Amino acid sequence: MKFTVRPSRFPSPLKASLLTSKSNYPRLYSLFHNHQARPLYDRPLSSRHELEDQVPWLASQPLHQLSLADLVKHGRPPLSAEALLSSARFTLSLLPIRLAHRIQALRSLPYIVVSNPNISRIYNNYQHSLSTLLPWQGKTISTLDDEIKFTQVLAELVQTHTDTIPILAKGFIECRKYISSAEVTRFLDEHLRARIGTRLVAEQHIALHYSSTPHFDPEASPTPCPEPETHPSYIGVIDTALRPANVIDSCGGFVADICELNYGVRPEWVVDGAPDASFAFVPMHLEYIVTELLKNAFRATVENGMSREPVVITIAPEPASSPASAATPGVYSDCPSKPSNGGKAKAHEIIPLHDHAPGVTIRIRDRGGGINPDVLPEIWGYSFTTFNEGEDEPPGAGAWGEEAMGLISTTGVGGSTIAGLGYGLPLSRAYAEYFGGGIAVQSLYGWGTDVYLRLKGVGKIEY
Ligand code: ADP
Ligand code: MG
């Protein structure tokens, strides 16, 4: 079958979904950040009943342990129509269960917490998203038309959840009286890690969908939409030859701009070690982590009056022969600090990545005065921040501006403020651990901080 999908047939929500890629569509992305899902009580009674019936059943189904092999197996270039359809079916087999698990987790929070307008907005978003997938349950996605419609639904789903984190953060701060911080941490750790996986599954299919539109039929559509930039090293949202040095430089420029706005000072940074190293990883995740770690390093440097001292970022590729690299690469885990199960790869075919490291460690060294030992045990807690300390504003006030809510960051977190949400470290750690990496902070109080970011690449890509 000749595989022709015309980009111009994609309605705007689908294009909006691609705006989740900040690097490709920074401006357009921001146009869509205000979307809010329709609350469930606005919907017909029948769909509410269907949802009520389905949630407990779906939530009782086990979560599929997603591996990187799962993500790449449908994306082998050149992508056939059958592979695209099977990617859509695979995505559909995972998402309703994942959403139902989140709905159940939200329902098990104390009632007064779920009634908070911010938390209930998130709850409604999940219910809304599940209700858009339910009509697909039991159907087989067997034509490209189905696939286009399904991808539209995914695009809306990704868009609906863009702003989740600042909204949840605000909600939990407002509910501080009714729920202990340990309970909040437990909930958020699980919820936000699960969210990483859900977005990844949806975005992977959307990206594969777009990478499968090489033919344009001018007769059917005389005015083509501009096609998304194509990257030969990408398989969906995974870059098989990602250079951390490039990500560091682009995120460094962005964070330096924020510093200039906040403090009138533009800190500098130097990349050393092996700047040419590359590995296979999800660029959106690396962008998120590096942006948050650089915000912390730059902020500390400026506030410590050391702006003349550059932040030094050392890239150390993992040697191909190291014992760590011999292990099968990362397997998704919904739960914090759960050991990876070693990824049972179905090794039919392997793309050798000889030139790319199996993983990298990135050390970010600043002269920002380090972290007070009194607060050191707290820095991994959600909402813990020393930003705006001693001022009248509530904790986190720096991050609540409209502009900051979901704008800029592909993950809908953090936005353009330098600090204040207190989610930078714990969420960066969740992203790093997602594929088997980690983050360690070493503070030399009175001098500066070293942050070690260890990331495991895809290694060999196995189909
Ligand atoms: P936020 O940046 O919003 O405060 P984070 O989770 O990123 O939240 O960091 C939590 C706290 O950890 C910061 O408020 C700061 O006190 C401390 N911290 C993190 N990184 C550094 C650093 N490089 N130097 C000094 N303090 C740091
Ligand atoms: Mg921070």
Coordinates of C-alpha atoms and ligand atoms in Angstrom, one line a residue:
M1 CA 0.0 0.0 0.0
K2 CA 1.3 3.4 -0.9
F3 CA 1.3 5.4 2.2
T4 CA 0.1 8.9 1.8
V5 CA -1.2 11.1 4.6
R6 CA -1.8 14.7 3.8
P7 CA -0.6 17.1 6.4
S8 CA -3.3 19.7 5.5
R9 CA -6.0 17.3 6.6
F10 CA -4.9 17.6 10.2
P11 CA -7.2 19.9 12.1
S12 CA -5.7 22.5 14.4
P13 CA -5.8 20.5 17.7
L14 CA -3.3 18.1 16.1
K15 CA -1.0 20.8 15.2
A16 CA -1.4 22.2 18.6
S17 CA -0.1 18.9 20.0
L18 CA 3.1 19.2 18.2
L19 CA 3.6 22.5 19.9
T20 CA 4.6 20.4 22.9
S21 CA 7.9 20.5 21.2
K22 CA 9.3 23.8 22.5
S23 CA 12.4 23.5 20.4
N24 CA 10.5 23.3 17.1
Y25 CA 7.6 25.6 17.8
P26 CA 8.4 28.0 20.6
R27 CA 5.9 30.7 19.6
L28 CA 3.0 28.6 18.5
Y29 CA 3.3 26.5 21.6
S30 CA 2.6 29.4 23.8
L31 CA -0.6 30.2 21.9
F32 CA -2.2 27.0 23.1
H33 CA -1.3 27.0 26.7
N34 CA -4.6 28.3 28.0
H35 CA -6.7 25.4 27.0
Q36 CA -9.0 24.1 29.7
A37 CA -11.0 20.9 29.5
R38 CA -14.8 20.9 29.7
P39 CA -15.9 19.7 33.1
L40 CA -17.7 16.5 33.2
Y41 CA -21.0 17.9 34.5
D42 CA -21.3 19.7 31.2
R43 CA -21.5 16.4 29.4
P44 CA -24.5 14.2 28.6
L45 CA -25.6 12.0 31.4
S46 CA -24.8 8.8 29.4
S47 CA -21.2 9.6 29.0
R48 CA -20.9 10.3 32.8
H49 CA -22.5 7.0 33.5
E50 CA -20.2 5.2 31.1
L51 CA -17.2 6.8 32.8
E52 CA -18.4 5.9 36.3
D53 CA -18.8 2.3 35.1
Q54 CA -15.4 2.1 33.4
V55 CA -13.1 3.8 35.9
P56 CA -13.0 1.1 38.6
W57 CA -12.6 -1.7 36.1
L58 CA -9.9 0.1 34.2
A59 CA -8.1 1.1 37.4
S60 CA -8.0 -2.5 38.5
Q61 CA -6.0 -3.5 35.4
P62 CA -2.3 -3.7 35.9
L63 CA -0.1 -0.9 34.5
H64 CA 2.1 -2.0 31.7
Q65 CA 5.7 -1.6 32.5
L66 CA 6.8 0.5 29.6
S67 CA 10.3 0.1 28.2
L68 CA 12.2 2.2 25.7
A69 CA 12.0 -0.8 23.4
D70 CA 8.2 -0.4 23.5
L71 CA 8.5 3.2 22.4
V72 CA 10.8 2.6 19.5
K73 CA 9.5 -0.7 18.2
H74 CA 6.8 0.9 16.1
G75 CA 9.0 3.7 14.8
R76 CA 11.5 1.9 12.7
P77 CA 12.2 4.0 9.6
P78 CA 10.8 4.0 7.0
L79 CA 7.5 3.9 8.9
S80 CA 4.9 1.7 7.2
A81 CA 1.2 2.3 7.5
E82 CA 0.8 -0.9 9.4
A83 CA 3.5 0.2 11.9
L84 CA 1.7 3.5 12.4
L85 CA -1.6 1.7 13.0
S86 CA 0.0 -0.8 15.4
S87 CA 1.5 2.2 17.3
A88 CA -1.9 3.7 17.6
R89 CA -3.4 0.4 18.8
F90 CA -0.6 0.0 21.3
T91 CA -1.1 3.6 22.6
L92 CA -4.9 3.0 22.9
S93 CA -4.2 -0.2 24.9
L94 CA -2.3 1.8 27.5
L95 CA -3.8 5.2 28.0
P96 CA -7.3 4.5 29.4
I97 CA -5.8 2.3 32.1
R98 CA -3.2 4.9 32.9
L99 CA -5.8 7.7 33.1
A100 CA -8.2 5.5 35.3
H101 CA -5.3 4.8 37.7
R102 CA -4.8 8.6 38.1
I103 CA -8.5 9.2 38.6
Q104 CA -8.7 6.6 41.3
A105 CA -5.6 8.1 43.0
L106 CA -7.2 11.6 42.9
R107 CA -10.4 10.1 44.3
S108 CA -8.6 8.6 47.2
L109 CA -7.4 12.0 48.4
P110 CA -9.4 13.6 51.3
Y111 CA -12.7 15.0 49.9
I112 CA -11.9 18.5 51.0
V113 CA -8.7 18.4 49.0
V114 CA -10.4 17.1 45.8
S115 CA -12.9 19.9 46.3
N116 CA -10.3 22.5 46.0
P117 CA -10.8 24.4 42.7
N118 CA -7.3 23.7 41.4
I119 CA -7.2 20.0 42.3
S120 CA -10.7 19.5 41.0
R121 CA -9.8 21.2 37.7
I122 CA -7.0 18.5 37.3
Y123 CA -9.5 15.8 38.3
N124 CA -11.9 17.1 35.7
N125 CA -9.2 17.1 33.1
Y126 CA -8.4 13.5 33.7
Q127 CA -12.1 12.5 33.6
H128 CA -12.5 14.5 30.4
S129 CA -9.5 12.9 28.8
L130 CA -10.7 9.4 29.7
S131 CA -14.2 10.2 28.4
T132 CA -12.6 11.1 25.0
L133 CA -10.9 7.8 24.8
L134 CA -13.8 5.6 25.9
P135 CA -15.6 5.7 22.6
W136 CA -12.4 4.0 21.1
Q137 CA -12.5 1.2 23.6
G138 CA -13.2 -2.1 21.8
K139 CA -12.7 -0.6 18.4
T140 CA -9.8 -1.6 16.2
I141 CA -7.9 1.2 14.6
S142 CA -7.5 -0.3 11.2
T143 CA -7.5 2.6 8.7
L144 CA -5.4 5.7 8.3
D145 CA -8.6 7.7 8.8
D146 CA -9.1 6.1 12.2
E147 CA -5.5 6.8 13.0
I148 CA -5.9 10.5 12.1
K149 CA -9.0 10.8 14.3
F150 CA -7.3 9.0 17.1
T151 CA -4.2 11.1 16.9
Q152 CA -6.5 14.2 17.1
V153 CA -7.8 12.8 20.4
L154 CA -4.3 12.3 21.7
A155 CA -3.3 15.8 20.7
E156 CA -6.2 17.2 22.7
L157 CA -5.3 15.0 25.6
V158 CA -1.7 16.2 25.7
Q159 CA -2.9 19.8 25.4
T160 CA -5.4 19.4 28.2
H161 CA -2.8 18.3 30.7
T162 CA -0.1 20.9 29.8
D163 CA -0.6 23.1 32.8
T164 CA -1.1 20.3 35.4
I165 CA 1.9 20.9 37.5
P166 CA 1.6 24.6 38.5
I167 CA -2.2 24.1 39.1
L168 CA -1.6 21.0 41.3
A169 CA 1.1 22.8 43.1
K170 CA -1.1 25.7 43.8
G171 CA -4.0 23.4 44.9
F172 CA -1.8 21.5 47.4
I173 CA -0.4 24.8 48.9
E174 CA -4.0 25.9 49.4
C175 CA -4.9 22.6 51.1
R176 CA -1.9 22.5 53.4
K177 CA -4.2 22.5 56.4
Y178 CA -6.0 19.4 55.4
I179 CA -3.3 17.0 54.2
S180 CA 0.2 16.3 55.5
S181 CA 3.2 17.1 53.4
A182 CA 4.2 13.4 53.5
E183 CA 0.9 12.5 51.9
V184 CA 1.3 15.2 49.3
T185 CA 4.8 14.0 48.5
R186 CA 3.6 10.4 48.2
F187 CA 0.8 11.4 45.9
L188 CA 2.8 13.8 43.8
D189 CA 5.7 11.5 43.4
E190 CA 3.5 8.8 42.0
H191 CA 1.3 11.1 40.0
L192 CA 4.0 13.1 38.4
R193 CA 6.0 10.0 37.5
A194 CA 2.9 8.4 36.0
R195 CA 2.3 11.6 34.1
I196 CA 5.8 11.5 32.5
G197 CA 4.9 8.0 31.1
T198 CA 1.5 8.9 29.9
R199 CA 2.7 12.0 28.0
L200 CA 5.5 10.1 26.6
V201 CA 3.2 7.4 25.2
A202 CA 0.9 9.9 23.7
E203 CA 3.6 12.2 22.3
Q204 CA 5.5 9.2 20.9
H205 CA 2.5 8.3 18.8
I206 CA 1.9 11.9 17.7
A207 CA 5.5 12.3 16.7
L208 CA 5.5 9.0 14.8
H209 CA 2.3 10.1 13.1
Y210 CA 4.1 13.3 11.8
S211 CA 7.2 11.5 10.8
S212 CA 5.1 9.3 8.6
T213 CA 3.9 12.1 6.3
P214 CA 6.6 12.3 3.8
H215 CA 4.4 12.4 0.7
F216 CA 2.4 15.4 -0.1
D217 CA -0.4 15.1 -2.7
P218 CA -0.6 18.6 -4.4
E219 CA -3.8 17.7 -6.2
A220 CA -5.7 16.9 -3.1
S221 CA -4.5 19.9 -1.2
P222 CA -2.9 22.8 -3.1
T223 CA -1.7 24.7 -0.1
P224 CA 0.3 22.4 2.1
C225 CA 0.9 23.2 5.8
P226 CA 4.6 23.6 6.5
E227 CA 5.8 20.2 7.6
P228 CA 7.4 19.9 11.0
E229 CA 11.2 19.9 10.9
T230 CA 12.4 16.3 10.4
H231 CA 15.4 15.0 12.2
P232 CA 17.1 12.0 10.7
S233 CA 18.3 10.8 14.1
Y234 CA 14.8 10.9 15.7
I235 CA 12.5 7.9 16.3
G236 CA 9.4 9.7 17.4
V237 CA 10.4 11.8 20.4
I238 CA 13.7 10.0 21.0
D239 CA 16.9 11.4 19.5
T240 CA 19.3 8.6 18.9
A241 CA 22.2 11.1 18.6
L242 CA 21.4 13.7 21.2
R243 CA 24.3 16.0 22.1
P244 CA 23.9 17.2 25.7
A245 CA 26.2 20.2 24.9
N246 CA 23.7 21.6 22.5
V247 CA 20.8 21.2 25.0
I248 CA 23.0 22.9 27.7
D249 CA 23.8 25.8 25.5
S250 CA 20.2 26.4 24.4
C251 CA 18.8 26.1 27.9
G252 CA 21.7 28.1 29.3
G253 CA 20.7 31.0 26.9
F254 CA 17.1 30.8 28.0
V255 CA 17.9 30.7 31.7
A256 CA 20.4 33.5 31.4
D257 CA 17.6 35.6 29.8
I258 CA 15.4 34.9 32.8
C259 CA 18.2 36.0 35.1
E260 CA 18.7 39.1 33.2
L261 CA 15.0 39.9 33.6
N262 CA 15.0 39.0 37.3
Y263 CA 18.3 40.3 38.5
G264 CA 19.7 42.4 35.6
V265 CA 22.7 40.1 35.5
R266 CA 23.5 37.4 32.9
P267 CA 25.5 34.6 34.4
E268 CA 28.0 32.7 32.2
W269 CA 28.6 29.0 31.7
V270 CA 31.3 26.8 30.3
V271 CA 30.9 23.3 28.9
D272 CA 33.9 21.1 29.3
G273 CA 34.7 17.4 29.5
A274 CA 33.4 15.8 26.3
P275 CA 31.2 18.4 24.6
D276 CA 31.0 16.2 21.5
A277 CA 29.5 13.3 23.3
S278 CA 26.1 12.1 22.1
F279 CA 23.6 9.5 23.3
A280 CA 20.1 8.3 22.7
F281 CA 17.6 10.1 24.9
V282 CA 14.3 12.0 25.0
P283 CA 15.4 15.7 24.3
M284 CA 12.3 17.1 26.0
H285 CA 13.3 15.4 29.2
L286 CA 16.9 16.5 29.1
E287 CA 15.7 20.1 28.3
Y288 CA 13.5 20.1 31.4
I289 CA 16.1 18.8 33.7
V290 CA 18.9 21.0 32.5
T291 CA 16.7 24.1 32.6
E292 CA 15.8 23.4 36.2
L293 CA 19.3 22.7 37.3
L294 CA 20.7 25.7 35.5
K295 CA 18.0 27.9 37.1
N296 CA 19.2 26.8 40.5
A297 CA 22.9 27.2 39.7
F298 CA 22.4 30.6 38.1
R299 CA 20.1 31.9 40.9
A300 CA 22.6 30.8 43.6
T301 CA 25.5 32.3 41.7
V302 CA 23.8 35.7 41.3
E303 CA 22.4 35.8 44.8
N304 CA 25.9 34.9 46.2
G305 CA 27.4 37.8 44.2
M306 CA 29.6 35.5 42.2
S307 CA 28.3 36.3 38.7
R308 CA 31.8 36.7 37.4
E309 CA 32.5 33.0 38.1
P310 CA 31.0 30.8 35.3
V311 CA 28.9 27.8 36.1
V312 CA 31.1 24.9 34.8
I313 CA 29.2 22.0 33.2
T314 CA 31.3 18.9 32.6
I315 CA 30.0 16.2 30.3
A316 CA 31.3 12.7 31.0
P317 CA 30.2 10.0 28.5
E318 CA 29.9 6.5 30.0
P319 CA 32.5 4.2 28.4
A320 CA 30.9 1.6 26.1
S321 CA 32.6 -1.1 28.0
S322 CA 31.5 -0.1 31.5
P323 CA 29.5 -2.7 33.5
A324 CA 26.6 -0.2 33.8
S325 CA 26.3 0.0 30.1
A326 CA 26.1 -3.8 29.8
A327 CA 22.7 -3.7 31.5
T328 CA 19.7 -3.5 29.3
P329 CA 18.7 0.2 29.2
G330 CA 16.0 1.9 31.1
V331 CA 12.6 0.5 31.9
Y332 CA 9.8 2.7 32.9
S333 CA 8.7 2.7 36.5
D334 CA 5.6 4.4 37.7
C335 CA 6.7 4.2 41.3
P336 CA 9.5 6.2 42.8
S337 CA 12.8 4.4 43.3
K338 CA 11.5 1.0 42.1
P339 CA 14.4 -0.9 40.6
S340 CA 14.1 -1.4 36.9
N341 CA 13.3 -4.9 35.8
G342 CA 16.0 -5.0 33.2
G343 CA 13.7 -4.6 30.1
K344 CA 12.9 -7.7 28.3
A345 CA 13.8 -6.6 24.8
K346 CA 12.4 -8.4 21.8
A347 CA 15.7 -8.3 20.0
H348 CA 14.8 -8.9 16.4
E349 CA 16.9 -6.2 15.0
I350 CA 19.3 -3.7 16.4
I351 CA 20.4 -0.3 15.3
P352 CA 24.0 -0.1 16.4
L353 CA 24.8 3.2 18.0
H354 CA 28.6 2.8 17.8
D355 CA 29.4 6.5 17.9
H356 CA 27.1 7.2 20.8
A357 CA 27.7 6.8 24.5
P358 CA 25.4 4.3 26.4
G359 CA 24.9 7.1 28.9
V360 CA 26.3 10.3 30.2
T361 CA 26.9 12.0 33.5
I362 CA 26.7 15.8 33.6
R363 CA 28.2 17.7 36.5
I364 CA 26.9 21.2 37.1
R365 CA 29.3 23.1 39.3
D366 CA 28.4 26.6 40.7
R367 CA 30.0 29.0 43.1
G368 CA 26.7 30.0 44.6
G369 CA 27.6 29.4 48.2
G370 CA 26.2 25.9 48.6
I371 CA 23.1 24.8 50.6
N372 CA 22.6 25.4 54.3
P373 CA 22.9 22.0 56.0
D374 CA 19.7 22.9 57.9
V375 CA 17.6 22.9 54.7
L376 CA 19.6 20.2 52.8
P377 CA 17.3 17.3 53.8
E378 CA 14.3 19.3 52.5
I379 CA 15.4 20.2 49.0
W380 CA 13.8 17.1 47.4
G381 CA 10.4 17.9 48.9
Y382 CA 7.7 19.2 46.5
S383 CA 7.0 22.9 47.2
F384 CA 10.2 23.3 49.2
T385 CA 11.8 26.6 48.2
T386 CA 14.0 29.3 49.7
F387 CA 12.9 31.7 47.0
N388 CA 11.2 34.9 48.4
E389 CA 12.2 33.8 51.9
G390 CA 11.5 36.5 54.4
E391 CA 9.1 38.3 52.1
D392 CA 5.4 38.7 52.5
E393 CA 4.4 36.6 49.5
P394 CA 3.3 33.0 50.2
P395 CA 5.8 30.3 49.3
G396 CA 5.8 29.8 45.6
A397 CA 4.4 33.2 44.8
G398 CA 7.2 33.8 42.3
A399 CA 5.8 31.0 40.1
W400 CA 2.2 31.9 40.0
G401 CA 2.2 34.5 37.3
E402 CA -0.1 33.8 34.4
E403 CA 2.9 33.9 32.1
A404 CA 4.6 31.2 34.1
M405 CA 1.7 28.8 34.0
G406 CA 2.6 26.2 31.5
L407 CA 4.2 28.6 29.1
I408 CA 7.6 27.8 27.5
S409 CA 8.4 24.5 29.2
T410 CA 7.4 21.6 27.1
T411 CA 6.5 19.8 30.2
G412 CA 4.2 22.6 31.3
V413 CA 6.3 23.2 34.4
G414 CA 8.3 26.0 35.8
G415 CA 7.7 28.5 33.0
S416 CA 9.8 31.6 32.8
T417 CA 10.4 32.3 36.5
I418 CA 13.8 31.6 38.0
A419 CA 12.5 29.7 41.1
G420 CA 9.7 29.5 43.6
L421 CA 7.6 26.5 42.8
G422 CA 9.9 24.2 44.7
Y423 CA 9.4 21.4 42.1
G424 CA 12.7 21.8 40.1
L425 CA 14.8 19.2 42.0
P426 CA 12.1 16.6 42.8
L427 CA 10.7 16.6 39.3
S428 CA 14.1 16.6 37.7
R429 CA 14.9 13.6 39.7
A430 CA 11.7 11.9 38.6
Y431 CA 12.7 12.6 34.9
A432 CA 16.2 11.3 35.5
E433 CA 15.1 8.2 37.3
Y434 CA 12.5 7.5 34.7
F435 CA 14.9 5.6 32.4
G436 CA 17.3 4.4 35.1
G437 CA 19.4 7.5 35.8
G438 CA 19.5 9.8 38.9
I439 CA 20.6 13.1 40.4
A440 CA 22.9 13.7 43.4
V441 CA 23.6 17.0 45.0
Q442 CA 26.8 17.7 46.8
S443 CA 26.9 21.0 48.6
L444 CA 30.1 22.7 49.9
Y445 CA 28.4 25.1 52.2
G446 CA 29.9 28.6 52.0
W447 CA 31.4 27.8 48.6
G448 CA 29.2 26.2 46.0
T449 CA 27.2 23.2 44.8
D450 CA 27.9 20.3 42.5
V451 CA 24.9 18.5 40.9
Y452 CA 25.6 15.2 39.3
L453 CA 23.0 14.2 36.7
R454 CA 23.4 10.7 35.5
L455 CA 21.4 9.6 32.5
K456 CA 21.1 6.2 30.8
G457 CA 20.6 6.3 27.1
V458 CA 18.6 4.0 25.0
G459 CA 21.9 2.2 24.3
K460 CA 21.1 -0.2 21.5
I461 CA 17.7 0.3 19.9
E462 CA 16.1 -3.0 19.6
Y463 CA 12.9 -3.8 17.7
Ligands
ADP1 P1 13.0 26.3 43.6 O1 14.2 26.5 42.7 O2 11.7 26.6 43.0 O3 13.2 26.9 44.9 P2 14.0 23.6 43.6 O4 13.4 22.3 43.9 O5 14.7 23.7 42.2 O6 12.9 24.7 43.8 O7 15.1 23.8 44.7 C1 14.8 23.8 46.1 C2 15.8 24.6 46.9 O8 17.1 23.9 46.9 C3 16.1 26.0 46.4 O9 15.1 26.9 46.8 C4 17.4 26.3 47.0 O10 17.3 26.7 48.3 C5 18.1 24.9 47.0 N1 19.1 24.7 45.9 C6 18.9 23.9 44.8 N2 20.0 24.0 44.0 C7 20.8 24.9 44.6 C8 22.1 25.4 44.2 N3 22.8 25.0 43.1 N4 22.7 26.2 45.1 C9 22.1 26.6 46.2 N5 20.9 26.2 46.6 C10 20.3 25.3 45.8
MG2 MG 14.7 25.4 41.1

